[in-house]
PDB file of C-alpha atoms and ligand atoms in Angstrom:
ATOM      1  CA  MET Q   1     137.773  13.007   2.970  1.00 65.00           C
ATOM      2  CA  LYS Q   2     138.759  16.558   2.150  1.00 92.00           C
ATOM      3  CA  ASN Q   3     138.959  16.400  -1.647  1.00 97.00           C
ATOM      4  CA  ILE Q   4     137.900  13.957  -4.347  1.00 98.00           C
ATOM      5  CA  ILE Q   5     138.966  14.082  -7.988  1.00 98.00           C
ATOM      6  CA  TYR Q   6     136.945  11.982 -10.423  1.00 98.00           C
ATOM      7  CA  TYR Q   7     138.854  11.224 -13.591  1.00 98.00           C
ATOM      8  CA  TYR Q   8     138.251   9.687 -16.980  1.00 98.00           C
ATOM      9  CA  SER Q   9     141.238   8.802 -19.126  1.00 98.00           C
ATOM     10  CA  ALA Q  10     141.989   6.557 -22.105  1.00 98.00           C
ATOM     11  CA  THR Q  11     145.590   7.503 -22.895  1.00 98.00           C
ATOM     12  CA  GLY Q  12     146.750   9.074 -19.649  1.00 98.00           C
ATOM     13  CA  ASN Q  13     146.524  12.833 -20.210  1.00 98.00           C
ATOM     14  CA  SER Q  14     143.617  13.296 -17.827  1.00 98.00           C
ATOM     15  CA  LEU Q  15     145.015  10.833 -15.287  1.00 98.00           C
ATOM     16  CA  TYR Q  16     148.308  12.769 -15.348  1.00 98.00           C
ATOM     17  CA  VAL Q  17     146.420  16.005 -14.622  1.00 98.00           C
ATOM     18  CA  ALA Q  18     144.366  14.362 -11.870  1.00 98.00           C
ATOM     19  CA  ARG Q  19     147.536  13.026 -10.203  1.00 98.00           C
ATOM     20  CA  PHE Q  20     149.298  16.373 -10.539  1.00 98.00           C
ATOM     21  CA  LEU Q  21     146.451  18.065  -8.658  1.00 98.00           C
ATOM     22  CA  GLN Q  22     146.232  15.232  -6.122  1.00 98.00           C
ATOM     23  CA  GLU Q  23     149.906  15.673  -5.230  1.00 98.00           C
ATOM     24  CA  ARG Q  24     149.405  19.388  -4.575  1.00 97.00           C
ATOM     25  CA  LEU Q  25     146.118  19.207  -2.673  1.00 97.00           C
ATOM     26  CA  PRO Q  26     146.542  17.498   0.692  1.00 95.00           C
ATOM     27  CA  ASP Q  27     144.118  14.689   1.504  1.00 97.00           C
ATOM     28  CA  THR Q  28     142.850  14.084  -2.012  1.00 98.00           C
ATOM     29  CA  GLU Q  29     141.477  10.794  -3.329  1.00 97.00           C
ATOM     30  CA  LEU Q  30     141.273   9.877  -7.025  1.00 98.00           C
ATOM     31  CA  ARG Q  31     138.295   7.931  -8.311  1.00 97.00           C
ATOM     32  CA  SER Q  32     137.790   6.459 -11.774  1.00 98.00           C
ATOM     33  CA  ILE Q  33     134.491   7.505 -13.341  1.00 98.00           C
ATOM     34  CA  PRO Q  34     133.847   4.223 -15.239  1.00 98.00           C
ATOM     35  CA  GLU Q  35     134.424   2.265 -12.026  1.00 97.00           C
ATOM     36  CA  GLU Q  36     132.153   4.576 -10.019  1.00 97.00           C
ATOM     37  CA  LEU Q  37     129.437   4.083 -12.651  1.00 97.00           C
ATOM     38  CA  VAL Q  38     129.647   0.298 -12.461  1.00 96.00           C
ATOM     39  CA  GLU Q  39     129.857   0.293  -8.670  1.00 94.00           C
ATOM     40  CA  GLU Q  40     127.012   2.809  -8.530  1.00 96.00           C
ATOM     41  CA  ARG Q  41     128.774   5.066  -6.052  1.00 94.00           C
ATOM     42  CA  PHE Q  42     127.082   8.413  -6.518  1.00 97.00           C
ATOM     43  CA  ASP Q  43     126.609   9.918  -3.055  1.00 95.00           C
ATOM     44  CA  VAL Q  44     129.605  12.073  -2.170  1.00 95.00           C
ATOM     45  CA  LEU Q  45     130.743  14.181   0.738  1.00 95.00           C
ATOM     46  CA  ALA Q  46     133.926  16.234   0.311  1.00 96.00           C
ATOM     47  CA  ASP Q  47     135.201  19.771   0.572  1.00 97.00           C
ATOM     48  CA  ARG Q  48     136.466  20.077  -2.995  1.00 98.00           C
ATOM     49  CA  ILE Q  49     135.231  17.857  -5.809  1.00 98.00           C
ATOM     50  CA  GLY Q  50     136.909  17.854  -9.209  1.00 98.00           C
ATOM     51  CA  PHE Q  51     136.220  16.255 -12.588  1.00 98.00           C
ATOM     52  CA  VAL Q  52     139.126  15.707 -14.985  1.00 99.00           C
ATOM     53  CA  PHE Q  53     138.389  14.331 -18.441  1.00 98.00           C
ATOM     54  CA  PRO Q  54     139.307  14.623 -22.124  1.00 98.00           C
ATOM     55  CA  LEU Q  55     137.401  16.809 -24.552  1.00 97.00           C
ATOM     56  CA  HIS Q  56     135.378  14.468 -26.795  1.00 97.00           C
ATOM     57  CA  TYR Q  57     133.979  16.036 -29.914  1.00 96.00           C
ATOM     58  CA  LEU Q  58     134.013  19.513 -28.399  1.00 96.00           C
ATOM     59  CA  SER Q  59     132.223  18.565 -25.185  1.00 97.00           C
ATOM     60  CA  LEU Q  60     131.967  15.901 -22.462  1.00 98.00           C
ATOM     61  CA  PRO Q  61     132.817  12.211 -22.904  1.00 98.00           C
ATOM     62  CA  LEU Q  62     129.497  10.359 -22.795  1.00 97.00           C
ATOM     63  CA  GLN Q  63     130.297   8.513 -19.557  1.00 98.00           C
ATOM     64  CA  VAL Q  64     131.333  11.755 -17.850  1.00 98.00           C
ATOM     65  CA  GLU Q  65     128.001  13.299 -18.755  1.00 98.00           C
ATOM     66  CA  GLU Q  66     126.228  10.193 -17.427  1.00 98.00           C
ATOM     67  CA  PHE Q  67     128.189  10.348 -14.171  1.00 98.00           C
ATOM     68  CA  LEU Q  68     127.478  14.063 -13.665  1.00 98.00           C
ATOM     69  CA  GLY Q  69     123.794  13.277 -14.054  1.00 98.00           C
ATOM     70  CA  LYS Q  70     123.940  10.612 -11.329  1.00 98.00           C
ATOM     71  CA  VAL Q  71     126.321  12.029  -8.726  1.00 97.00           C
ATOM     72  CA  SER Q  72     124.831  13.814  -5.721  1.00 96.00           C
ATOM     73  CA  PHE Q  73     126.688  16.062  -3.320  1.00 95.00           C
ATOM     74  CA  ARG Q  74     126.156  16.368   0.373  1.00 93.00           C
ATOM     75  CA  GLU Q  75     126.618  19.891   1.737  1.00 91.00           C
ATOM     76  CA  ALA Q  76     128.033  22.523  -0.663  1.00 89.00           C
ATOM     77  CA  PRO Q  77     131.462  21.560  -1.989  1.00 96.00           C
ATOM     78  CA  TYR Q  78     133.697  23.648  -4.231  1.00 98.00           C
ATOM     79  CA  LEU Q  79     133.244  22.062  -7.685  1.00 98.00           C
ATOM     80  CA  PHE Q  80     135.847  22.279 -10.409  1.00 98.00           C
ATOM     81  CA  ALA Q  81     136.568  20.691 -13.783  1.00 98.00           C
ATOM     82  CA  VAL Q  82     139.598  20.371 -16.046  1.00 98.00           C
ATOM     83  CA  ALA Q  83     139.258  19.268 -19.675  1.00 98.00           C
ATOM     84  CA  THR Q  84     142.403  17.972 -21.362  1.00 98.00           C
ATOM     85  CA  CYS Q  85     142.517  18.416 -25.111  1.00 97.00           C
ATOM     86  CA  GLY Q  86     144.544  18.881 -28.271  1.00 95.00           C
ATOM     87  CA  VAL Q  87     143.041  22.268 -29.118  1.00 90.00           C
ATOM     88  CA  PRO Q  88     141.585  24.306 -26.229  1.00 85.00           C
ATOM     89  CA  TYR Q  89     138.620  26.731 -26.146  1.00 83.00           C
ATOM     90  CA  TRP Q  90     136.854  25.130 -29.137  1.00 89.00           C
ATOM     91  CA  GLY Q  91     134.259  23.338 -27.124  1.00 94.00           C
ATOM     92  CA  ARG Q  92     131.551  23.607 -24.530  1.00 96.00           C
ATOM     93  CA  PRO Q  93     132.325  20.904 -21.942  1.00 97.00           C
ATOM     94  CA  PHE Q  94     131.819  23.173 -18.942  1.00 97.00           C
ATOM     95  CA  LEU Q  95     128.631  24.703 -20.280  1.00 97.00           C
ATOM     96  CA  ASP Q  96     127.237  21.207 -20.803  1.00 97.00           C
ATOM     97  CA  ALA Q  97     128.486  20.018 -17.399  1.00 98.00           C
ATOM     98  CA  ASP Q  98     126.793  23.016 -15.797  1.00 97.00           C
ATOM     99  CA  GLY Q  99     123.616  22.164 -17.680  1.00 97.00           C
ATOM    100  CA  VAL Q 100     123.579  18.711 -16.088  1.00 98.00           C
ATOM    101  CA  LEU Q 101     124.620  19.899 -12.618  1.00 98.00           C
ATOM    102  CA  GLY Q 102     122.233  22.846 -12.799  1.00 97.00           C
ATOM    103  CA  ARG Q 103     119.297  20.442 -12.767  1.00 96.00           C
ATOM    104  CA  LYS Q 104     120.244  19.638  -9.164  1.00 93.00           C
ATOM    105  CA  GLY Q 105     121.026  23.229  -8.249  1.00 95.00           C
ATOM    106  CA  ARG Q 106     124.821  22.903  -8.536  1.00 96.00           C
ATOM    107  CA  HIS Q 107     127.365  24.723 -10.666  1.00 97.00           C
ATOM    108  CA  LEU Q 108     131.052  24.443 -11.407  1.00 98.00           C
ATOM    109  CA  ASN Q 109     133.078  27.040  -9.518  1.00 98.00           C
ATOM    110  CA  GLY Q 110     136.348  26.614 -11.403  1.00 98.00           C
ATOM    111  CA  THR Q 111     136.861  25.443 -15.012  1.00 98.00           C
ATOM    112  CA  TRP Q 112     140.047  25.112 -17.065  1.00 98.00           C
ATOM    113  CA  PHE Q 113     141.305  23.596 -20.303  1.00 97.00           C
ATOM    114  CA  VAL Q 114     144.744  22.012 -20.310  1.00 98.00           C
ATOM    115  CA  ARG Q 115     146.233  21.474 -23.747  1.00 98.00           C
ATOM    116  CA  LEU Q 116     148.266  18.296 -24.086  1.00 98.00           C
ATOM    117  CA  VAL Q 117     148.288  15.966 -27.099  1.00 97.00           C
ATOM    118  CA  SER Q 118     145.370  14.837 -29.234  1.00 98.00           C
ATOM    119  CA  ASN Q 119     144.814  11.085 -29.143  1.00 98.00           C
ATOM    120  CA  TYR Q 120     142.232  11.273 -31.934  1.00 98.00           C
ATOM    121  CA  LEU Q 121     144.275   9.116 -34.283  1.00 97.00           C
ATOM    122  CA  PRO Q 122     141.546   8.685 -36.934  1.00 97.00           C
ATOM    123  CA  SER Q 123     141.887  12.344 -37.923  1.00 96.00           C
ATOM    124  CA  ARG Q 124     145.663  12.769 -37.722  1.00 96.00           C
ATOM    125  CA  ASP Q 125     148.940  11.226 -36.568  1.00 98.00           C
ATOM    126  CA  THR Q 126     150.175  11.857 -33.024  1.00 98.00           C
ATOM    127  CA  ALA Q 127     152.132  15.118 -32.665  1.00 97.00           C
ATOM    128  CA  ALA Q 128     155.914  15.033 -33.017  1.00 97.00           C
ATOM    129  CA  GLU Q 129     157.990  14.394 -29.864  1.00 97.00           C
ATOM    130  CA  TRP Q 130     159.316  17.978 -29.697  1.00 98.00           C
ATOM    131  CA  ARG Q 131     155.779  19.331 -29.863  1.00 97.00           C
ATOM    132  CA  ILE Q 132     154.668  16.941 -27.099  1.00 97.00           C
ATOM    133  CA  ARG Q 133     157.527  18.180 -24.882  1.00 97.00           C
ATOM    134  CA  ILE Q 134     156.656  21.860 -25.442  1.00 97.00           C
ATOM    135  CA  ARG Q 135     152.984  21.229 -24.694  1.00 97.00           C
ATOM    136  CA  ALA Q 136     153.987  19.323 -21.540  1.00 98.00           C
ATOM    137  CA  TRP Q 137     156.031  22.321 -20.356  1.00 98.00           C
ATOM    138  CA  PHE Q 138     153.172  24.780 -20.872  1.00 98.00           C
ATOM    139  CA  ALA Q 139     150.702  22.353 -19.293  1.00 98.00           C
ATOM    140  CA  HIS Q 140     152.943  22.052 -16.246  1.00 98.00           C
ATOM    141  CA  GLN Q 141     153.018  25.855 -15.814  1.00 98.00           C
ATOM    142  CA  LYS Q 142     149.260  26.106 -16.187  1.00 98.00           C
ATOM    143  CA  LEU Q 143     148.615  23.238 -13.791  1.00 98.00           C
ATOM    144  CA  GLN Q 144     150.633  24.910 -11.053  1.00 98.00           C
ATOM    145  CA  GLY Q 145     148.264  27.884 -11.275  1.00 98.00           C
ATOM    146  CA  ILE Q 146     145.204  25.627 -11.362  1.00 98.00           C
ATOM    147  CA  ALA Q 147     146.370  23.774  -8.251  1.00 98.00           C
ATOM    148  CA  LYS Q 148     146.744  27.073  -6.361  1.00 98.00           C
ATOM    149  CA  SER Q 149     143.334  28.284  -7.529  1.00 98.00           C
ATOM    150  CA  VAL Q 150     141.655  25.049  -6.457  1.00 98.00           C
ATOM    151  CA  ALA Q 151     143.432  25.135  -3.089  1.00 97.00           C
ATOM    152  CA  ASN Q 152     142.091  28.685  -2.563  1.00 98.00           C
ATOM    153  CA  LYS Q 153     138.649  27.768  -3.968  1.00 98.00           C
ATOM    154  CA  GLU Q 154     138.873  30.518  -6.544  1.00 98.00           C
ATOM    155  CA  HIS Q 155     136.233  31.084  -9.181  1.00 98.00           C
ATOM    156  CA  HIS Q 156     137.404  30.742 -12.758  1.00 98.00           C
ATOM    157  CA  SER Q 157     135.583  30.298 -16.071  1.00 97.00           C
ATOM    158  CA  ALA Q 158     137.392  28.927 -19.115  1.00 97.00           C
ATOM    159  CA  TRP Q 159     136.580  30.486 -22.469  1.00 93.00           C
ATOM    160  CA  GLN Q 160     134.368  28.335 -24.634  1.00 92.00           C
ATOM    161  CA  ILE Q 161     134.003  29.694 -28.152  1.00 88.00           C
ATOM    162  CA  LEU Q 162     131.591  28.905 -31.019  1.00 89.00           C
ATOM    163  CA  ARG Q 163     129.208  27.200 -28.640  1.00 90.00           C
ATOM    164  CA  GLU Q 164     126.301  26.619 -31.058  1.00 90.00           C
ATOM    165  CA  LEU Q 165     128.561  25.120 -33.716  1.00 93.00           C
ATOM    166  CA  CYS Q 166     130.199  22.894 -31.093  1.00 94.00           C
ATOM    167  CA  GLN Q 167     126.797  21.721 -29.907  1.00 95.00           C
ATOM    168  CA  HIS Q 168     125.856  20.771 -33.447  1.00 96.00           C
ATOM    169  CA  TYR Q 169     129.011  18.667 -33.980  1.00 95.00           C
ATOM    170  CA  HIS Q 170     128.809  17.042 -30.560  1.00 97.00           C
ATOM    171  CA  GLU Q 171     125.168  16.025 -31.061  1.00 97.00           C
ATOM    172  CA  GLU Q 172     125.912  14.592 -34.503  1.00 96.00           C
ATOM    173  CA  TRP Q 173     128.692  12.513 -32.962  1.00 96.00           C
ATOM    174  CA  ARG Q 174     126.686  11.185 -30.034  1.00 94.00           C
ATOM    175  CA  ALA Q 175     123.810  10.219 -32.345  1.00 95.00           C
ATOM    176  CA  GLN Q 176     126.218   7.666 -33.865  1.00 93.00           C
ATOM    177  CA  GLN Q 177     126.978   5.920 -30.563  1.00 89.00           C
ATOM    178  CA  LYS Q 178     125.655   2.502 -31.514  1.00 86.00           C
ATOM    179  CA  LYS Q 179     127.820   2.564 -34.636  1.00 93.00           C
ATOM    180  CA  MET Q 180     130.986   4.006 -33.104  1.00 93.00           C
ATOM    181  CA  ASP Q 181     132.860   0.726 -32.972  1.00 97.00           C
ATOM    182  CA  GLU Q 182     131.939  -0.449 -36.470  1.00 97.00           C
ATOM    183  CA  ASN Q 183     135.165   1.158 -37.677  1.00 96.00           C
ATOM    184  CA  PHE Q 184     137.388  -1.041 -35.508  1.00 98.00           C
ATOM    185  CA  SER Q 185     139.096  -4.105 -36.899  1.00 98.00           C
ATOM    186  CA  CYS Q 186     141.729  -6.464 -35.560  1.00 98.00           C
ATOM    187  CA  ASP Q 187     144.562  -8.078 -37.477  1.00 98.00           C
ATOM    188  CA  THR Q 188     144.272 -11.519 -35.887  1.00 98.00           C
ATOM    189  CA  GLU Q 189     147.784 -12.483 -37.014  1.00 98.00           C
ATOM    190  CA  ARG Q 190     149.277  -9.635 -34.985  1.00 98.00           C
ATOM    191  CA  CYS Q 191     147.028 -10.148 -31.958  1.00 98.00           C
ATOM    192  CA  THR Q 192     148.740 -11.996 -29.103  1.00 98.00           C
ATOM    193  CA  SER Q 193     145.554 -12.350 -27.010  1.00 98.00           C
ATOM    194  CA  CYS Q 194     147.136 -10.233 -24.260  1.00 98.00           C
ATOM    195  CA  SER Q 195     143.690  -8.926 -23.139  1.00 98.00           C
ATOM    196  CA  LEU Q 196     144.776  -5.286 -22.665  1.00 98.00           C
ATOM    197  CA  CYS Q 197     142.126  -3.988 -25.077  1.00 98.00           C
ATOM    198  CA  GLU Q 198     139.431  -5.753 -23.081  1.00 98.00           C
ATOM    199  CA  ARG Q 199     140.730  -4.556 -19.713  1.00 98.00           C
ATOM    200  CA  ILE Q 200     141.158  -0.912 -20.717  1.00 98.00           C
ATOM    201  CA  CYS Q 201     137.649  -0.568 -22.135  1.00 98.00           C
ATOM    202  CA  PRO Q 202     135.571   1.654 -19.806  1.00 98.00           C
ATOM    203  CA  MET Q 203     132.338   0.292 -21.290  1.00 97.00           C
ATOM    204  CA  ARG Q 204     133.093  -3.439 -21.069  1.00 97.00           C
ATOM    205  CA  ASN Q 205     132.409  -3.359 -24.785  1.00 97.00           C
ATOM    206  CA  ILE Q 206     135.100  -5.863 -25.815  1.00 98.00           C
ATOM    207  CA  LEU Q 207     134.717  -9.622 -25.573  1.00 97.00           C
ATOM    208  CA  ARG Q 208     137.383 -12.074 -26.758  1.00 98.00           C
ATOM    209  CA  PRO Q 209     135.696 -15.437 -27.393  1.00 97.00           C
ATOM    210  CA  LYS Q 210     138.630 -16.571 -29.555  1.00 97.00           C
ATOM    211  CA  GLY Q 211     141.395 -14.453 -28.033  1.00 98.00           C
ATOM    212  CA  HIS Q 212     141.125 -11.398 -30.255  1.00 98.00           C
ATOM    213  CA  PRO Q 213     138.694  -8.526 -29.612  1.00 98.00           C
ATOM    214  CA  VAL Q 214     135.103  -8.500 -30.777  1.00 98.00           C
ATOM    215  CA  TRP Q 215     133.377  -5.149 -30.255  1.00 98.00           C
ATOM    216  CA  GLN Q 216     129.833  -5.271 -28.850  1.00 97.00           C
ATOM    217  CA  HIS Q 217     128.362  -2.044 -30.294  1.00 96.00           C
ATOM    218  CA  ASN Q 218     128.264  -0.125 -27.054  1.00 96.00           C
ATOM    219  CA  CYS Q 219     131.364   1.992 -27.538  1.00 97.00           C
ATOM    220  CA  VAL Q 220     131.989   5.606 -26.507  1.00 97.00           C
ATOM    221  CA  GLU Q 221     135.003   5.992 -28.830  1.00 97.00           C
ATOM    222  CA  CYS Q 222     137.508   6.760 -26.091  1.00 98.00           C
ATOM    223  CA  LEU Q 223     140.167   5.011 -28.263  1.00 98.00           C
ATOM    224  CA  GLY Q 224     141.731   3.304 -25.243  1.00 98.00           C
ATOM    225  CA  CYS Q 225     141.760  -0.093 -27.008  1.00 98.00           C
ATOM    226  CA  LEU Q 226     143.372   1.315 -30.157  1.00 98.00           C
ATOM    227  CA  HIS Q 227     146.229   3.022 -28.312  1.00 98.00           C
ATOM    228  CA  ALA Q 228     146.816   0.287 -25.713  1.00 98.00           C
ATOM    229  CA  CYS Q 229     147.361  -2.611 -28.107  1.00 98.00           C
ATOM    230  CA  PRO Q 230     151.096  -3.417 -27.845  1.00 98.00           C
ATOM    231  CA  THR Q 231     151.262  -4.990 -31.307  1.00 98.00           C
ATOM    232  CA  GLU Q 232     149.155  -2.310 -33.039  1.00 98.00           C
ATOM    233  CA  ALA Q 233     146.809  -5.057 -34.168  1.00 98.00           C
ATOM    234  CA  ILE Q 234     143.800  -2.735 -33.843  1.00 98.00           C
ATOM    235  CA  ASP Q 235     142.932  -0.311 -36.623  1.00 98.00           C
ATOM    236  CA  TYR Q 236     140.223   2.312 -36.909  1.00 97.00           C
ATOM    237  CA  GLY Q 237     138.594   2.850 -40.276  1.00 96.00           C
ATOM    238  CA  GLY Q 238     141.638   1.726 -42.254  1.00 96.00           C
ATOM    239  CA  VAL Q 239     143.370   5.053 -41.547  1.00 97.00           C
ATOM    240  CA  THR Q 240     145.379   4.481 -38.370  1.00 98.00           C
ATOM    241  CA  GLN Q 241     147.929   1.941 -39.638  1.00 96.00           C
ATOM    242  CA  GLY Q 242     151.379   3.489 -39.448  1.00 96.00           C
ATOM    243  CA  ARG Q 243     150.208   6.296 -37.139  1.00 98.00           C
ATOM    244  CA  ARG Q 244     151.965   6.471 -33.775  1.00 98.00           C
ATOM    245  CA  ARG Q 245     150.028   5.186 -30.771  1.00 98.00           C
ATOM    246  CA  TYR Q 246     150.012   7.574 -27.826  1.00 98.00           C
ATOM    247  CA  ARG Q 247     150.169   7.411 -24.056  1.00 98.00           C
ATOM    248  CA  HIS Q 248     151.213  10.151 -21.627  1.00 98.00           C
ATOM    249  CA  LYS Q 249     154.840   9.463 -20.693  1.00 97.00           C
ATOM    250  CA  ASP Q 250     154.181   9.440 -16.914  1.00 98.00           C
ATOM    251  CA  ILE Q 251     151.299   6.972 -17.109  1.00 98.00           C
ATOM    252  CA  SER Q 252     151.566   3.216 -17.677  1.00 98.00           C
ATOM    253  CA  VAL Q 253     149.017   1.004 -19.441  1.00 98.00           C
ATOM    254  CA  LYS Q 254     148.462  -0.710 -16.102  1.00 98.00           C
ATOM    255  CA  ASP Q 255     147.396   2.625 -14.586  1.00 98.00           C
ATOM    256  CA  LEU Q 256     144.634   2.855 -17.189  1.00 98.00           C
ATOM    257  CA  LEU Q 257     143.134  -0.622 -16.870  1.00 98.00           C
ATOM    258  CA  HIS Q 258     139.802  -1.061 -15.149  1.00 95.00           C
ATOM    259  CA  GLU Q 259     138.880  -3.441 -12.411  1.00 87.00           C
ATOM    260  CA  PHE Q 260     135.144  -3.612 -12.292  1.00 87.00           C
ATOM    261  CA  LYS Q 261     134.263  -5.151  -8.949  1.00 76.00           C
ATOM    262  CA  GLY Q 262     130.615  -4.201  -8.534  1.00 57.00           C
ATOM    263  CA  LYS Q 263     127.506  -5.851  -9.769  1.00 50.00           C
ATOM    264  CA  GLY Q 264     126.077  -2.586 -11.071  1.00 46.00           C
ATOM    265  CA  GLN Q 265     125.140  -1.769 -14.606  1.00 43.00           C
ATOM    266  CA  LYS Q 266     126.663  -4.040 -17.217  1.00 49.00           C
ATOM    267  CA  ASN Q 267     127.427  -2.045 -20.287  1.00 45.00           C
ATOM    268  CA  ALA Q 268     128.485  -4.767 -22.654  1.00 41.00           C
ATOM    269  CA  LYS Q 269     125.578  -6.638 -24.186  1.00 38.00           C
TER     270      LYS Q 269
HETATM  271  C1  LIG A 301     136.387  10.745 -29.596  1.00 59.26           C
HETATM  272  C2  LIG A 301     137.412  11.807 -29.332  1.00 59.26           C
HETATM  273  C3  LIG A 301     137.099  13.111 -29.638  1.00 59.26           C
HETATM  274  C4  LIG A 301     138.021  14.130 -29.400  1.00 59.26           C
HETATM  275  N1  LIG A 301     137.640  15.413 -29.648  1.00 59.26           N
HETATM  276  C5  LIG A 301     138.490  16.414 -29.372  1.00 59.26           C
HETATM  277  C6  LIG A 301     138.086  17.758 -29.579  1.00 59.26           C
HETATM  278  O1  LIG A 301     136.967  18.052 -29.976  1.00 59.26           O
HETATM  279  N2  LIG A 301     139.005  18.732 -29.312  1.00 59.26           N
HETATM  280  C7  LIG A 301     140.256  18.449 -28.854  1.00 59.26           C
HETATM  281  O2  LIG A 301     141.036  19.374 -28.643  1.00 59.26           O
HETATM  282  N3  LIG A 301     140.657  17.180 -28.617  1.00 59.26           N
HETATM  283  C8  LIG A 301     139.807  16.159 -28.870  1.00 59.26           C
HETATM  284  N4  LIG A 301     140.184  14.868 -28.634  1.00 59.26           N
HETATM  285  C9  LIG A 301     141.521  14.608 -28.042  1.00 59.26           C
HETATM  286  C10 LIG A 301     141.453  14.399 -26.537  1.00 59.26           C
HETATM  287  O3  LIG A 301     140.570  15.303 -25.940  1.00 59.26           O
HETATM  288  C11 LIG A 301     142.835  14.595 -25.898  1.00 59.26           C
HETATM  289  O4  LIG A 301     143.821  13.855 -26.547  1.00 59.26           O
HETATM  290  C12 LIG A 301     142.780  14.225 -24.422  1.00 59.26           C
HETATM  291  O5  LIG A 301     143.829  14.891 -23.745  1.00 59.26           O
HETATM  292  C13 LIG A 301     142.909  12.737 -24.188  1.00 59.26           C
HETATM  293  O6  LIG A 301     142.833  12.510 -22.811  1.00 59.26           O
HETATM  294  P1  LIG A 301     143.115  11.089 -22.159  1.00 59.26           P
HETATM  295  O7  LIG A 301     144.544  10.755 -22.531  1.00 59.26           O
HETATM  296  O8  LIG A 301     142.976  11.332 -20.707  1.00 59.26           O
HETATM  297  O9  LIG A 301     142.125  10.144 -22.710  1.00 59.26           O
HETATM  298  C14 LIG A 301     139.297  13.833 -28.872  1.00 59.26           C
HETATM  299  C15 LIG A 301     139.620  12.504 -28.574  1.00 59.26           C
HETATM  300  C16 LIG A 301     138.683  11.497 -28.806  1.00 59.26           C
HETATM  301  C17 LIG A 301     139.048  10.086 -28.459  1.00 59.26           C
HETATM  302  S1  LIG A 302     135.700  -0.343 -27.462  1.00 59.26           S
HETATM  303 FE1  LIG A 302     137.639   0.801 -27.444  1.00 59.26          FE
HETATM  304  S2  LIG A 302     137.062   2.891 -28.049  1.00 59.26           S
HETATM  305 FE2  LIG A 302     135.163   1.811 -27.511  1.00 59.26          FE
HETATM  306  S3  LIG A 302     134.806   2.350 -25.375  1.00 59.26           S
HETATM  307 FE3  LIG A 302     135.970   0.425 -25.399  1.00 59.26          FE
HETATM  308  S4  LIG A 302     138.135   1.018 -25.257  1.00 59.26           S
HETATM  309 FE4  LIG A 302     136.953   2.842 -25.814  1.00 59.26          FE
HETATM  310  S1  LIG A 303     145.461  -5.543 -26.997  1.00 59.26           S
HETATM  311 FE1  LIG A 303     146.026  -6.123 -29.105  1.00 59.26          FE
HETATM  312  S2  LIG A 303     147.254  -7.984 -28.852  1.00 59.26           S
HETATM  313 FE2  LIG A 303     146.177  -7.685 -26.922  1.00 59.26          FE
HETATM  314  S3  LIG A 303     144.267  -8.910 -27.138  1.00 59.26           S
HETATM  315 FE3  LIG A 303     143.788  -6.817 -27.793  1.00 59.26          FE
HETATM  316  S4  LIG A 303     144.115  -6.823 -30.025  1.00 59.26           S
HETATM  317 FE4  LIG A 303     145.128  -8.641 -29.205  1.00 59.26          FE
END
């Protein structure tokens, strides 16, 4: 295998970016980070290895950080990372990724932010359609450059501003992990027991003993369940009712569901 791109995506932005790069880099395989974690596939041999993920509270999603800590590279591949986000540069995902990789003597060679649309519905409604289209156009232009840079194995460092402040906010957020899903509720009258929330969860944190979701307190707040529910039966903190659910227009819900085949770590308690 020439190139591997590991991706993590709840609402499709990062999967869109991963596919865009896959189409432009011959002989590239995409691998889902939650599935790799469960299947415990960590030993990798490839020429170029990429990580594409959303910015979560100004740094890495918790499962991406876990995966970076476990993955091991044979030989010396070109390593790159792309963080999708609503607001770029405010964050330290690449610094933190390098911190984890540095412990095994590896470093990211190319790093980029790609601004798309924020899916953090608890803080604000999804951006207007015209804004989404403009961001998509700029993202497309930027991605063409990123694809060329990765093909040529160029070095590139994304700006990351206000690093200490970002670290503070990120650590405060991650300290709440056990409580992250306490804000979710389900309107059982709207729930059709379709199972999408359960199947999109990268942590296997949702069980449905009576058809509707029951969260198991091992959430990473990716918000996949909230956005995927076709009847908008799921709410977060009483503030997301009436706010527009989001998914990247080129990605289907089916694309985002997980099929955990392995017997590896079981996240849900
Ligand atoms: C828990 C959480 C925290 C987030 N924090 C940030 C952030 O600090 N900065 C930002 O620009 N976007 C933030 N976002 C928005 C996502 O990074 C952005 O929508 C991303 O493109 C979603 O990618 P996905 O569709 O592949 O999941 C956050 C989203 C979530 C769910
Ligand atoms: S419970 Fe929902 S927000 Fe939490 S990890 Fe699963 S899909 Fe993501
Ligand atoms: S996705 Fe929505 S409708 Fe489907 S089982 Fe979950 S809560 Fe119910």
